[in-house]
């Protein structure tokens, strides 16, 4: 059974994962929300203006009152550069799927792996999940590398699982880690 606690602040060596605030709108818009390179394989289109970002943040911030809402701002060197969240929670089998995006200027620096590891640890240790899943478009292999670096195992590819905003059907690869494997990893660290 899951023990929901809502979006709690998580600190890592370089990052602060925290709740978004309305004041984060400009950084979100500038760093990733308007960038087609970032949103290409996501479920939403690039924001056309700051007002769109403000609207989305308003919705997210309102949901922080829920104890089953997990949406973190990724803060690096005092600036919000991305987001990571539980995109789906499966109460019946105590599992969660996480998703993430981050500003293009910060890609390839290990930042998302650091954030994802912290969220995975939080979900296992605090929320009591039995499994964490990360799925990504096959055409976006960097996202799969994050999953692998976090210790998740490739579980398969769902053919034409996702219809991209431009109409193409994309194959989606899925990775997962179960509690017993996460515990082994933690004990070997």
Short mmCIF file of C-alpha atoms in Angstrom, two decimals:
data_model
loop_
_atom_site.label_atom_id
_atom_site.label_comp_id
_atom_site.label_asym_id
_atom_site.label_seq_id
_atom_site.Cartn_x
_atom_site.Cartn_y
_atom_site.Cartn_z
CA UNK A 1 0.00 0.00 0.00
CA UNK A 2 1.31 3.40 -0.94
CA UNK A 3 1.97 6.01 1.73
CA UNK A 4 1.41 9.27 -0.12
CA UNK A 5 3.22 12.34 1.20
CA UNK A 6 3.00 14.78 -1.69
CA UNK A 7 5.86 16.68 -3.26
CA UNK A 8 8.54 16.98 -0.61
CA UNK A 9 11.80 18.90 -1.02
CA UNK A 10 14.71 16.62 -1.95
CA UNK A 11 18.32 17.79 -1.90
CA UNK A 12 21.16 16.11 -3.77
CA UNK A 13 24.80 17.01 -4.24
CA UNK A 14 24.04 19.64 -6.90
CA UNK A 15 20.25 19.98 -6.96
CA UNK A 16 17.21 21.03 -5.01
CA UNK A 17 14.01 19.30 -6.09
CA UNK A 18 11.09 21.31 -4.77
CA UNK A 19 7.56 22.43 -5.42
CA UNK A 20 7.10 24.95 -8.19
CA UNK A 21 5.92 28.44 -7.32
CA UNK A 22 4.25 30.98 -9.61
CA UNK A 23 7.54 32.91 -9.58
CA UNK A 24 9.17 30.05 -11.54
CA UNK A 25 7.18 30.84 -14.69
CA UNK A 26 9.83 32.96 -16.43
CA UNK A 27 12.63 30.43 -15.81
CA UNK A 28 10.40 27.56 -16.93
CA UNK A 29 9.40 29.38 -20.09
CA UNK A 30 12.94 30.51 -20.91
CA UNK A 31 14.77 27.29 -20.03
CA UNK A 32 12.53 24.60 -21.50
CA UNK A 33 8.81 25.19 -21.98
CA UNK A 34 9.18 27.18 -25.23
CA UNK A 35 11.94 24.98 -26.70
CA UNK A 36 10.90 22.52 -29.43
CA UNK A 37 14.08 20.51 -28.84
CA UNK A 38 12.91 19.79 -25.30
CA UNK A 39 9.22 19.17 -25.98
CA UNK A 40 9.63 17.17 -29.20
CA UNK A 41 8.87 13.82 -27.57
CA UNK A 42 6.58 15.06 -24.79
CA UNK A 43 2.79 15.07 -24.61
CA UNK A 44 2.55 18.86 -24.85
CA UNK A 45 3.55 21.46 -27.41
CA UNK A 46 6.07 24.22 -26.73
CA UNK A 47 4.48 27.15 -24.95
CA UNK A 48 3.82 30.03 -27.31
CA UNK A 49 4.02 32.66 -24.58
CA UNK A 50 4.74 33.24 -20.92
CA UNK A 51 1.01 33.34 -20.13
CA UNK A 52 0.70 29.66 -21.10
CA UNK A 53 3.51 28.76 -18.70
CA UNK A 54 1.89 30.84 -15.95
CA UNK A 55 -1.40 29.04 -16.51
CA UNK A 56 0.23 25.58 -16.31
CA UNK A 57 2.13 26.51 -13.16
CA UNK A 58 -1.11 27.76 -11.62
CA UNK A 59 -2.67 24.34 -12.15
CA UNK A 60 0.37 22.52 -10.78
CA UNK A 61 0.62 24.74 -7.72
CA UNK A 62 -3.07 24.22 -6.94
CA UNK A 63 -2.52 20.46 -6.98
CA UNK A 64 0.19 20.59 -4.29
CA UNK A 65 -2.58 20.38 -1.68
CA UNK A 66 -3.06 16.74 -2.78
CA UNK A 67 -0.90 14.18 -1.03
CA UNK A 68 -0.74 12.04 -4.20
CA UNK A 69 0.68 14.84 -6.41
CA UNK A 70 4.38 14.65 -7.25
CA UNK A 71 5.74 17.46 -9.44
CA UNK A 72 9.22 18.78 -8.71
CA UNK A 73 11.06 21.80 -10.02
CA UNK A 74 14.71 20.94 -10.66
CA UNK A 75 16.79 23.77 -9.26
CA UNK A 76 20.46 23.93 -10.23
CA UNK A 77 22.77 26.72 -9.04
CA UNK A 78 19.72 28.68 -7.88
CA UNK A 79 17.82 28.47 -11.18
CA UNK A 80 14.89 26.26 -12.17
CA UNK A 81 16.06 24.30 -15.22
CA UNK A 82 13.55 21.45 -15.54
CA UNK A 83 10.87 19.31 -14.00
CA UNK A 84 10.44 15.72 -12.89
CA UNK A 85 7.17 14.15 -11.84
CA UNK A 86 5.14 11.03 -11.25
CA UNK A 87 3.18 10.93 -14.49
CA UNK A 88 1.18 7.84 -13.54
CA UNK A 89 0.62 6.06 -10.26
CA UNK A 90 -0.80 2.56 -10.20
CA UNK A 91 -2.30 2.11 -6.75
CA UNK A 92 -3.42 -1.47 -7.42
CA UNK A 93 0.15 -2.70 -7.82
CA UNK A 94 2.08 -0.05 -5.86
CA UNK A 95 4.00 1.30 -8.84
CA UNK A 96 4.78 4.70 -10.31
CA UNK A 97 5.98 5.99 -13.66
CA UNK A 98 8.17 9.05 -13.70
CA UNK A 99 8.73 11.54 -16.49
CA UNK A 100 11.07 14.47 -16.86
CA UNK A 101 12.27 17.32 -19.04
CA UNK A 102 15.04 19.84 -18.74
CA UNK A 103 16.45 22.83 -20.57
CA UNK A 104 18.60 21.98 -23.58
CA UNK A 105 21.57 23.92 -22.21
CA UNK A 106 21.77 21.46 -19.30
CA UNK A 107 21.66 18.20 -21.27
CA UNK A 108 24.60 15.81 -21.01
CA UNK A 109 25.78 16.95 -17.57
CA UNK A 110 24.30 14.10 -15.48
CA UNK A 111 21.76 16.44 -13.93
CA UNK A 112 18.66 14.47 -14.92
CA UNK A 113 20.21 11.20 -13.77
CA UNK A 114 20.93 12.81 -10.40
CA UNK A 115 17.36 14.10 -10.13
CA UNK A 116 15.79 10.80 -11.25
CA UNK A 117 17.86 8.76 -8.78
CA UNK A 118 16.72 11.05 -5.97
CA UNK A 119 13.06 10.73 -6.96
CA UNK A 120 13.35 6.96 -7.33
CA UNK A 121 14.89 6.72 -3.85
CA UNK A 122 12.09 8.92 -2.48
CA UNK A 123 9.39 6.79 -4.08
CA UNK A 124 10.82 3.55 -2.68
CA UNK A 125 11.83 4.81 0.76
CA UNK A 126 9.02 7.27 1.51
CA UNK A 127 6.01 6.32 -0.63
CA UNK A 128 6.58 2.56 -0.44
CA UNK A 129 6.27 1.77 -4.14
CA UNK A 130 7.21 -1.72 -5.30
CA UNK A 131 8.20 -0.63 -8.82
CA UNK A 132 9.30 2.48 -10.68
CA UNK A 133 8.98 2.76 -14.46
CA UNK A 134 10.48 5.17 -16.99
CA UNK A 135 9.19 5.12 -20.59
CA UNK A 136 10.54 7.15 -23.50
CA UNK A 137 10.31 7.50 -27.25
CA UNK A 138 12.83 5.22 -28.97
CA UNK A 139 13.83 8.25 -31.07
CA UNK A 140 14.92 9.94 -27.81
CA UNK A 141 17.65 7.54 -26.62
CA UNK A 142 19.14 10.01 -24.13
CA UNK A 143 16.07 9.51 -21.94
CA UNK A 144 16.72 5.77 -21.97
CA UNK A 145 20.30 6.38 -20.89
CA UNK A 146 18.99 8.20 -17.83
CA UNK A 147 16.88 5.15 -16.95
CA UNK A 148 19.86 2.81 -17.41
CA UNK A 149 22.15 5.01 -15.29
CA UNK A 150 19.50 4.91 -12.56
CA UNK A 151 19.66 1.11 -12.52
CA UNK A 152 16.42 0.39 -14.35
CA UNK A 153 16.21 -2.67 -16.59
CA UNK A 154 14.92 -2.59 -20.15
CA UNK A 155 11.53 -4.33 -20.18
CA UNK A 156 10.44 -3.94 -23.79
CA UNK A 157 9.23 -1.69 -26.54
CA UNK A 158 5.61 -0.88 -27.26
CA UNK A 159 5.27 -0.39 -30.98
CA UNK A 160 3.57 2.81 -32.13
CA UNK A 161 2.36 3.41 -28.58
CA UNK A 162 2.45 7.20 -28.73
CA UNK A 163 1.15 9.64 -31.31
CA UNK A 164 3.49 12.62 -31.49
CA UNK A 165 2.11 16.12 -31.88
CA UNK A 166 3.18 16.12 -35.54
CA UNK A 167 1.13 12.94 -36.16
CA UNK A 168 3.84 10.26 -36.28
CA UNK A 169 3.27 7.12 -34.24
CA UNK A 170 6.33 6.48 -32.08
CA UNK A 171 7.66 3.32 -30.48
CA UNK A 172 8.05 3.63 -26.71
CA UNK A 173 10.71 1.76 -24.70
CA UNK A 174 10.06 0.99 -21.06
CA UNK A 175 12.47 0.43 -18.20
CA UNK A 176 11.68 -0.64 -14.65
CA UNK A 177 13.14 -1.38 -11.28
CA UNK A 178 11.47 -3.37 -8.51
CA UNK A 179 11.99 -2.91 -4.79
CA UNK A 180 14.24 -5.94 -4.27
CA UNK A 181 16.62 -4.76 -7.02
CA UNK A 182 16.61 -1.20 -5.68
CA UNK A 183 17.46 -2.54 -2.20
CA UNK A 184 20.36 -4.57 -3.63
CA UNK A 185 21.69 -1.45 -5.34
CA UNK A 186 21.39 0.61 -2.16
CA UNK A 187 23.20 -2.08 -0.14
CA UNK A 188 26.05 -2.22 -2.66
CA UNK A 189 26.59 1.57 -2.73
#
